[in-house]
Short mmCIF file of C-alpha atoms in Angstrom, two decimals:
data_model
loop_
_atom_site.label_atom_id
_atom_site.label_comp_id
_atom_site.label_asym_id
_atom_site.label_seq_id
_atom_site.Cartn_x
_atom_site.Cartn_y
_atom_site.Cartn_z
CA UNK V 1 14.23 20.53 17.86
CA UNK V 2 11.28 20.69 15.48
CA UNK V 3 8.92 17.70 15.60
CA UNK V 4 7.24 16.24 12.57
CA UNK V 5 3.47 16.44 12.52
CA UNK V 6 1.86 13.15 13.49
CA UNK V 7 0.49 11.18 10.58
CA UNK V 8 -2.48 8.89 10.77
CA UNK V 9 -1.78 5.23 10.07
CA UNK V 10 -3.58 3.48 7.23
CA UNK V 11 -3.42 -0.07 5.88
CA UNK V 12 -4.02 -1.28 2.34
CA UNK V 13 -4.19 -4.71 0.74
CA UNK V 14 -4.56 -5.94 -2.82
CA UNK V 15 -6.39 -9.14 -3.71
CA UNK V 16 -5.46 -11.04 -6.85
CA UNK V 17 -6.66 -14.23 -8.50
CA UNK V 18 -4.55 -17.33 -7.86
CA UNK V 19 -1.38 -17.38 -9.91
CA UNK V 20 -1.66 -19.40 -13.11
CA UNK V 21 1.13 -20.11 -15.56
CA UNK V 22 1.21 -17.49 -18.31
CA UNK V 23 -1.22 -15.10 -16.63
CA UNK V 24 0.00 -11.81 -15.19
CA UNK V 25 -1.57 -11.25 -11.76
CA UNK V 26 -3.66 -8.11 -11.46
CA UNK V 27 -5.68 -6.91 -8.47
CA UNK V 28 -9.42 -7.43 -8.62
CA UNK V 29 -9.92 -5.64 -5.29
CA UNK V 30 -8.17 -3.26 -2.89
CA UNK V 31 -9.07 -2.61 0.73
CA UNK V 32 -8.18 0.59 2.60
CA UNK V 33 -8.59 1.06 6.36
CA UNK V 34 -7.76 4.08 8.49
CA UNK V 35 -9.34 5.64 11.54
CA UNK V 36 -12.89 4.29 11.60
CA UNK V 37 -13.18 4.22 7.81
CA UNK V 38 -13.03 1.11 5.61
CA UNK V 39 -13.29 1.35 1.85
CA UNK V 40 -13.02 -1.36 -0.76
CA UNK V 41 -12.63 -1.03 -4.50
CA UNK V 42 -13.55 -3.77 -6.97
CA UNK V 43 -13.19 -4.43 -10.66
CA UNK V 44 -10.63 -4.07 -13.42
CA UNK V 45 -10.01 -0.42 -12.46
CA UNK V 46 -9.83 -1.05 -8.70
CA UNK V 47 -6.25 0.24 -8.48
CA UNK V 48 -7.21 3.53 -10.14
CA UNK V 49 -10.25 3.81 -7.84
CA UNK V 50 -8.12 3.23 -4.75
CA UNK V 51 -5.47 5.74 -5.87
CA UNK V 52 -8.13 8.38 -6.56
CA UNK V 53 -9.54 7.81 -3.08
CA UNK V 54 -6.09 8.16 -1.45
CA UNK V 55 -5.45 11.33 -3.48
CA UNK V 56 -8.69 12.80 -2.13
CA UNK V 57 -7.47 12.46 1.48
CA UNK V 58 -5.87 15.77 2.43
CA UNK V 59 -4.23 14.59 5.66
CA UNK V 60 -0.86 12.90 5.03
CA UNK V 61 -1.01 9.19 5.90
CA UNK V 62 1.53 6.49 6.66
CA UNK V 63 0.17 3.60 4.60
CA UNK V 64 1.24 0.07 5.51
CA UNK V 65 0.86 -3.02 3.33
CA UNK V 66 1.99 -6.38 4.68
CA UNK V 67 4.56 -7.72 2.22
CA UNK V 68 3.81 -4.61 0.19
CA UNK V 69 7.43 -4.18 -0.86
CA UNK V 70 7.43 -7.56 -2.60
CA UNK V 71 3.85 -7.58 -3.87
CA UNK V 72 1.22 -4.82 -3.42
CA UNK V 73 3.55 -1.90 -4.20
CA UNK V 74 4.43 -3.40 -7.58
CA UNK V 75 0.89 -2.61 -8.74
CA UNK V 76 1.61 1.03 -7.83
CA UNK V 77 4.96 1.47 -9.58
CA UNK V 78 3.52 4.03 -12.02
CA UNK V 79 2.68 6.40 -9.14
CA UNK V 80 5.35 5.69 -6.53
CA UNK V 81 7.66 8.68 -6.08
CA UNK V 82 11.11 9.30 -4.63
CA UNK V 83 12.58 8.99 -2.17
CA UNK V 84 12.34 5.19 -2.35
CA UNK V 85 14.07 3.11 0.31
CA UNK V 86 14.88 -0.50 -0.56
CA UNK V 87 15.88 -3.06 2.09
CA UNK V 88 16.81 -6.64 1.15
CA UNK V 89 15.36 -6.23 -2.33
CA UNK V 90 11.96 -4.99 -1.19
CA UNK V 91 10.45 -1.53 -1.32
CA UNK V 92 10.56 -0.57 2.36
CA UNK V 93 9.35 3.01 2.06
CA UNK V 94 8.23 5.29 -0.76
CA UNK V 95 6.08 8.34 -1.39
CA UNK V 96 2.74 8.41 -3.13
CA UNK V 97 1.54 11.99 -3.33
CA UNK V 98 1.48 13.42 0.21
CA UNK V 99 1.34 9.92 1.69
CA UNK V 100 4.12 7.54 2.63
CA UNK V 101 4.00 3.83 1.78
CA UNK V 102 5.69 1.35 4.13
CA UNK V 103 6.10 -2.42 4.06
CA UNK V 104 4.97 -3.84 7.42
CA UNK V 105 6.78 -7.14 6.71
CA UNK V 106 9.94 -5.38 7.87
CA UNK V 107 8.29 -4.80 11.26
CA UNK V 108 6.63 -8.22 11.58
CA UNK V 109 8.27 -10.76 9.22
CA UNK V 110 5.64 -13.49 9.39
CA UNK V 111 2.30 -14.36 7.87
CA UNK V 112 -0.65 -12.51 9.34
#
């Protein structure tokens, strides 16, 4: 039996302003952590900055976001690729380039 190559685990998180009636939430910052590397991206183009950084990483990653399938991943819908796995109405797993996104809420369904 052929084994899949091990992937390094990475975590991401988007930060948004508090929700206000009539305002569409948008990230003002993203954080990315894997291995001994932490990067953060700020400003109105923080999502594009973070995606460019992830695209520059040549080693395939498994990228977790806590509650990502109901929140963070929705800011990435333009770049999420098939196959997409949905469980209980949330994006459980999807591809983004060579990397795989996963929602860690499905592993640990409680606030962190």
